[in-house]
Each structure stands twice: as structure tokens, then as C-alpha cells.
Short mmCIF file of C-alpha atoms in Angstrom, two decimals:
data_model
loop_
_atom_site.label_atom_id
_atom_site.label_comp_id
_atom_site.label_asym_id
_atom_site.label_seq_id
_atom_site.Cartn_x
_atom_site.Cartn_y
_atom_site.Cartn_z
CA THR N 1 0.03 -0.25 -0.10
CA LEU N 2 3.01 2.28 1.07
CA THR N 3 4.14 1.53 -2.59
CA ARG N 4 1.24 2.36 -4.29
CA CYS N 5 0.87 5.57 -2.50
CA VAL N 6 4.50 6.62 -3.35
CA LYS N 7 3.73 5.72 -6.93
CA ASP N 8 0.07 6.85 -7.53
CA TYR N 9 0.50 10.41 -5.39
CA GLN N 10 -2.34 9.34 -2.88
CA SER N 11 -2.48 9.55 1.24
CA LEU N 12 -2.17 6.74 3.73
CA GLU N 13 -5.25 8.39 5.50
CA GLU N 14 -7.26 7.91 2.21
CA ASN N 15 -6.56 6.64 -1.01
CA GLU N 16 -7.99 4.34 -4.08
CA CYS N 17 -5.62 1.55 -2.42
CA CYS N 18 -7.00 -1.51 -0.33
CA ILE N 19 -6.41 -0.27 2.68
CA ASP N 20 -6.48 3.28 4.32
CA VAL N 21 -6.80 4.22 7.62
CA LYS N 22 -10.15 5.96 7.38
CA ARG N 23 -11.32 2.38 6.16
CA LEU N 24 -8.97 0.94 8.75
CA SER N 25 -11.03 3.48 11.49
CA GLU N 26 -14.26 1.72 11.28
CA PHE N 27 -12.95 -1.31 13.16
CA GLU N 28 -13.29 -1.57 16.85
CA ASN N 29 -9.84 -2.87 16.92
CA ALA N 30 -7.08 -3.02 14.54
CA THR N 31 -3.42 -3.43 14.11
CA GLN N 32 -2.37 -2.90 10.71
CA VAL N 33 1.46 -3.55 9.47
CA PHE N 34 2.50 -1.77 6.43
CA ALA N 35 5.22 -2.70 4.60
CA ALA N 36 7.69 -0.71 2.12
CA PHE N 37 7.95 -2.90 -0.48
CA MET N 38 11.69 -2.68 -2.82
CA GLN N 39 11.55 -5.07 -5.27
CA ASP N 40 14.72 -6.97 -6.29
CA GLY N 41 17.12 -6.01 -8.50
CA LEU N 42 17.68 -2.33 -7.76
CA PRO N 43 20.58 -0.90 -7.51
CA PRO N 44 21.03 -0.51 -2.89
CA GLU N 45 21.01 3.54 -3.29
CA GLN N 46 17.93 3.67 -5.12
CA ALA N 47 16.85 0.81 -2.63
CA LEU N 48 17.50 2.86 0.03
CA ALA N 49 15.69 6.12 -1.73
CA GLU N 50 12.77 4.08 -2.08
CA PHE N 51 12.61 2.86 1.39
CA ASN N 52 12.50 7.17 2.91
CA SER N 53 10.07 7.76 0.21
CA GLN N 54 7.28 5.16 1.83
CA TYR N 55 8.43 5.98 5.15
CA SER N 56 8.37 9.37 4.76
CA ILE N 57 4.20 8.96 3.31
CA TYR N 58 4.07 6.89 6.90
CA LYS N 59 6.19 9.13 9.18
CA PHE N 60 3.53 12.02 8.65
CA THR N 61 0.07 10.07 8.47
CA ASP N 62 -2.51 10.64 11.23
CA PHE N 63 -3.41 6.97 12.15
CA LYS N 64 -5.96 8.46 14.70
CA SER N 65 -7.21 5.38 16.42
CA VAL N 66 -5.48 2.59 13.94
CA ASN N 67 -2.75 0.34 15.64
CA HIS N 68 0.39 0.66 12.96
CA ILE N 69 3.40 -1.30 12.47
CA LEU N 70 6.71 -0.41 10.16
CA SER N 71 7.69 -3.17 8.18
CA VAL N 72 10.50 -3.67 5.36
CA GLU N 73 10.06 -6.30 2.91
CA ASN N 74 13.46 -6.96 1.09
CA ALA N 75 16.42 -5.79 3.30
CA ASP N 76 18.34 -5.77 0.35
CA LEU N 77 18.83 -2.01 0.99
CA LEU N 78 20.88 -2.92 3.80
CA ASP N 79 23.91 -3.47 1.13
CA GLY N 80 26.02 -5.64 3.45
CA ASN N 81 26.55 -3.02 5.69
CA ILE N 82 25.01 -3.68 9.73
CA TYR N 83 24.73 -0.04 10.48
CA ARG N 84 22.33 0.30 7.67
CA LEU N 85 19.50 -2.03 10.50
CA GLN N 86 20.51 0.78 12.72
CA TYR N 87 18.86 3.90 10.46
CA LEU N 88 15.66 1.41 10.03
CA ASN N 89 15.53 0.83 13.96
CA GLU N 90 15.56 4.66 13.69
CA CYS N 91 12.65 4.84 11.41
CA SER N 92 10.59 2.72 14.15
CA VAL N 93 10.72 -0.42 11.52
CA LYS N 94 9.64 -3.53 13.42
CA ILE N 95 9.37 -6.14 11.35
CA LEU N 96 12.14 -7.29 8.73
CA GLY N 97 11.42 -9.21 5.65
CA LEU N 98 14.97 -10.83 4.37
CA THR N 99 14.60 -11.37 1.08
CA TRP N 100 11.87 -10.75 -1.62
CA ASN N 101 11.69 -13.67 -4.30
CA GLY N 102 15.42 -13.71 -5.20
CA GLU N 103 18.75 -13.66 -4.47
CA ASN N 104 20.01 -10.39 -2.21
CA CYS N 105 22.67 -9.59 0.08
CA ILE N 106 20.84 -11.49 2.99
CA GLY N 107 20.34 -15.40 0.90
CA GLY N 108 18.13 -16.39 -0.86
CA GLY N 109 14.22 -15.50 -1.71
CA ALA N 110 11.71 -17.94 -2.40
CA ASP N 111 12.87 -18.25 -6.17
CA THR N 112 16.31 -19.67 -5.36
CA ASN N 113 18.13 -22.17 -3.68
CA ILE N 114 20.27 -20.35 -1.66
CA GLY N 115 20.72 -19.86 2.23
CA LEU N 116 21.68 -17.28 4.64
CA LYS N 117 24.88 -15.84 3.51
CA PRO N 118 27.22 -14.73 6.16
CA PHE N 119 25.95 -11.08 6.56
CA GLY N 120 22.33 -12.54 6.88
CA LYS N 121 23.02 -13.99 9.64
CA SER N 122 24.92 -11.49 11.05
CA VAL N 123 21.50 -9.46 10.25
CA VAL N 124 19.10 -12.14 12.27
CA LYS N 125 21.48 -11.82 15.23
CA GLU N 126 21.33 -7.81 15.06
CA CYS N 127 17.67 -7.44 14.39
CA GLU N 128 17.04 -9.49 17.73
CA LYS N 129 19.09 -7.55 20.09
CA LEU N 130 16.98 -3.94 18.64
CA GLY N 131 13.67 -5.86 18.86
CA ILE N 132 13.49 -6.39 15.26
CA THR N 133 11.00 -9.63 14.07
CA ILE N 134 12.31 -11.21 11.12
CA ASP N 135 9.82 -12.26 8.22
CA VAL N 136 10.51 -15.12 6.68
CA SER N 137 7.44 -15.10 4.28
CA HIS N 138 9.21 -14.82 1.24
CA LEU N 139 12.81 -16.91 2.16
CA SER N 140 13.98 -19.64 0.14
CA ASP N 141 13.91 -23.34 2.46
CA LYS N 142 17.42 -23.40 2.79
CA SER N 143 17.33 -19.65 4.26
CA PHE N 144 14.47 -20.47 6.42
CA TYR N 145 16.00 -23.23 7.62
CA ASP N 146 19.25 -21.05 8.69
CA VAL N 147 17.30 -18.08 10.64
CA ILE N 148 15.80 -21.32 12.39
CA ARG N 149 18.83 -22.63 13.52
CA ILE N 150 19.95 -19.19 14.54
CA ALA N 151 17.40 -17.26 15.96
CA THR N 152 16.16 -17.22 19.82
CA LYS N 153 13.32 -15.17 19.34
CA PRO N 154 9.99 -15.87 18.31
CA VAL N 155 9.69 -15.32 14.22
CA ILE N 156 7.15 -14.74 12.25
CA ALA N 157 5.63 -15.17 8.28
CA THR N 158 3.62 -12.20 7.75
CA HIS N 159 1.85 -13.30 4.44
CA SER N 160 2.28 -17.36 3.82
CA ASN N 161 -0.45 -20.42 3.78
CA SER N 162 -0.36 -24.22 4.02
CA ARG N 163 2.41 -25.96 0.98
CA ALA N 164 0.66 -28.82 2.08
CA ILE N 165 -2.95 -27.28 0.76
CA CYS N 166 -1.57 -25.57 -2.02
CA ASN N 167 1.74 -26.67 -3.43
CA HIS N 168 3.64 -23.35 -4.20
CA LYS N 169 6.64 -22.48 -3.27
CA ARG N 170 5.50 -19.36 -1.56
CA ASN N 171 3.55 -21.64 0.99
CA LEU N 172 5.28 -23.29 4.21
CA ASP N 173 5.38 -26.93 4.36
CA ASP N 174 3.86 -28.29 7.66
CA ASN N 175 7.85 -28.82 9.23
CA SER N 176 8.33 -24.67 9.10
CA LEU N 177 4.78 -24.34 10.07
CA ILE N 178 5.60 -26.10 13.41
CA GLU N 179 9.04 -24.83 13.57
CA ILE N 180 7.40 -21.18 13.96
CA PHE N 181 4.63 -22.22 16.06
CA LYS N 182 6.61 -23.99 18.60
CA MET N 183 8.79 -21.19 19.01
CA GLY N 184 5.69 -18.69 19.43
CA GLY N 185 5.43 -17.17 16.32
CA LEU N 186 3.17 -16.21 14.01
CA VAL N 187 1.80 -17.09 10.42
CA GLY N 188 -0.90 -14.62 8.12
CA ILE N 189 -2.81 -16.18 6.19
CA ASN N 190 -2.43 -14.86 2.45
CA LEU N 191 -5.45 -14.29 0.44
CA CYS N 192 -3.43 -14.46 -2.91
CA ASN N 193 -5.19 -16.35 -5.62
CA ASP N 194 -1.99 -18.27 -6.13
CA PHE N 195 -1.38 -18.91 -2.69
CA VAL N 196 -4.69 -19.94 -1.48
CA GLY N 197 -5.40 -22.19 -4.47
CA GLU N 198 -8.41 -21.90 -7.89
CA GLU N 199 -11.02 -23.70 -5.54
CA ASP N 200 -14.00 -22.80 -3.59
CA PHE N 201 -14.28 -19.68 -1.39
CA PRO N 202 -14.20 -20.10 1.32
CA GLY N 203 -13.43 -23.67 1.59
CA ASN N 204 -9.86 -22.83 0.11
CA ILE N 205 -9.08 -20.22 2.63
CA LEU N 206 -10.58 -22.28 5.54
CA ARG N 207 -8.35 -25.57 4.59
CA HIS N 208 -5.52 -23.47 4.70
CA ILE N 209 -6.35 -22.34 8.65
CA GLU N 210 -7.38 -25.78 9.75
CA ARG N 211 -4.09 -27.11 8.61
CA MET N 212 -2.32 -24.47 10.81
CA ILE N 213 -4.50 -25.12 13.29
CA LEU N 214 -4.10 -29.06 12.86
CA LEU N 215 -0.16 -28.60 12.98
CA GLY N 216 -0.30 -26.38 16.73
CA GLY N 217 -0.89 -23.20 15.27
CA GLU N 218 -4.50 -22.48 17.02
CA ASN N 219 -3.32 -19.05 18.68
CA SER N 220 -0.62 -18.27 15.77
CA ILE N 221 -2.67 -17.50 12.98
CA ALA N 222 -3.27 -13.65 12.00
CA LEU N 223 -4.45 -12.29 8.84
CA GLY N 224 -1.77 -11.45 5.70
CA THR N 225 -3.62 -10.41 3.35
CA ASP N 226 -1.31 -9.00 0.88
CA PHE N 227 -3.79 -6.59 -0.01
CA ASP N 228 -2.30 -3.85 -2.76
CA GLY N 229 0.56 -6.49 -3.74
CA CYS N 230 -1.37 -9.36 -5.35
CA THR N 231 -4.83 -10.23 -6.65
CA THR N 232 -6.41 -11.78 -4.04
CA VAL N 233 -9.29 -14.28 -3.96
CA GLU N 234 -12.79 -13.22 -4.99
CA GLY N 235 -14.84 -11.55 -2.67
CA ILE N 236 -12.08 -9.98 -0.56
CA LYS N 237 -10.91 -7.24 -2.34
CA SER N 238 -10.29 -4.78 0.26
CA ILE N 239 -10.25 -4.00 3.93
CA SER N 240 -13.82 -3.31 3.55
CA ASP N 241 -15.06 -6.82 2.68
CA MET N 242 -13.24 -8.16 6.08
CA THR N 243 -16.50 -7.73 8.43
CA ASN N 244 -17.86 -10.41 5.50
CA PHE N 245 -14.29 -12.21 5.88
CA TYR N 246 -14.56 -12.09 9.69
CA GLN N 247 -18.46 -13.67 9.49
CA ILE N 248 -17.55 -16.37 7.25
CA ILE N 249 -14.79 -17.71 9.48
CA ALA N 250 -17.07 -17.48 12.65
CA LYS N 251 -19.56 -19.74 11.21
CA ASN N 252 -16.81 -22.68 9.97
#
């Protein structure tokens, strides 16, 4: 959403995106993660500049009663410099997505078979010192398990589903989900068509949720809608549709 706001010169307070503060304010209790996203392959200085543009919108937004969390999706803007992590910390970044889908200075994303690089391992350790939570959603399987071996605090997958239900490399296999749940982490259900599976709605989403509950995730499931970052399932196109989604979940 931050990326779209920068591109289309829109406000985070009220816009034509899938989420804005005005619509979030209609909920009695809402906490929203806003991701500053940088695509793969950008020169590090350009990636940092894009982060700064998105952070400026976030920083000067009047969130009113909406609880908000800033995250970064794709840590390639660190450019192998651990001190840039301190800068993100000063900008109130609380969640760090280590990669997008490709390879970067941290390690390998979902399109690769690459594990964490030495710099990536140092980033995980430094994030824990700073209180920044690691987001494993876009990691390759190798990088994921490298993180699990290093992490001493819970990690989260902000927007990933069950690979057993929908066999997509961006989803998490059962063992990965169990590892996250065991350490007290969190998994956000992604509403992207490709990761949910082309089946009946809402049954397809319910199957992902039921699978995670079966694996011990009853208290570790959130919503990782991926709004403004993908084509979501039919029937859930913006934050305004989440009331209907809640009613569907409550009935099942």
C-alpha cells in the first residue's frame, strides 16, 4: 500500500488502494502492518531512496485510533552494511522481511535454492538485539531453516499459507509451520489467489486455517492479506470486505 501511495501520489489516510486509515478506523480494534517494499535487483542506493519515500508517507500519516506497524519487505537496501539496520530501527521498523523472491545480500528468496549468507546471519542476530522481528515469508527453504537454527526469538511469516493445501513455493510446508508455532511465532493467511489455490471460496481459505490449527497454530494465526500486492480471492478485494470474511470464519 505504501508503494502504491508513492507511485500514485495518494495519501495513506484516504485513498483508492485496498487499505487506508479511514476504512481501518471503522473497525473497533485494528492493527495494520504497512510494508515498505523494494523489488529485487534495484541498486542499493535506489532501494534506500524508495524506502525513504515510503517511510515519509508513513511518518506523516495521522493514524488516529489505528494501531500501526512499519515493516520492510526485502532487506537488500542494507547493502551488506549492518549500520543501515540501526537506521531502520531509528525509523521505527519493527518487522524485517529478509528477501523478496530472488537473491540479495542477505540470502536466497523463494525463487532460489540459496541459504543465508554470512551477512544475513549477522542481520538475524542484530535484529534480535534491536527488537526487530524477522519475517520469513519470502525465504527459500534453505534460508528459512538457517534462520530457525540461529533465531532465539519468535519469527513470523507475515503473508504465507500452507504448502500442503496449495503446493506453491511461497507457502510453508508442515515442518516449517510447526517450527514457527513451536517458537511462539505467527503466520498471516495470505489472500493471494496463487497461494490460496483455485478452489471454492471460502472453503479454500478455511482449509489453510484448519491445517495450521491441526499443526498447533490455534493461537498463532493472523491475517496477512497482501492487499495492494497481488490479486486476492474473489469476494475479498479490500479492507472493507473483512467484516464479511470475519462472519464466514465465525460460522465455520
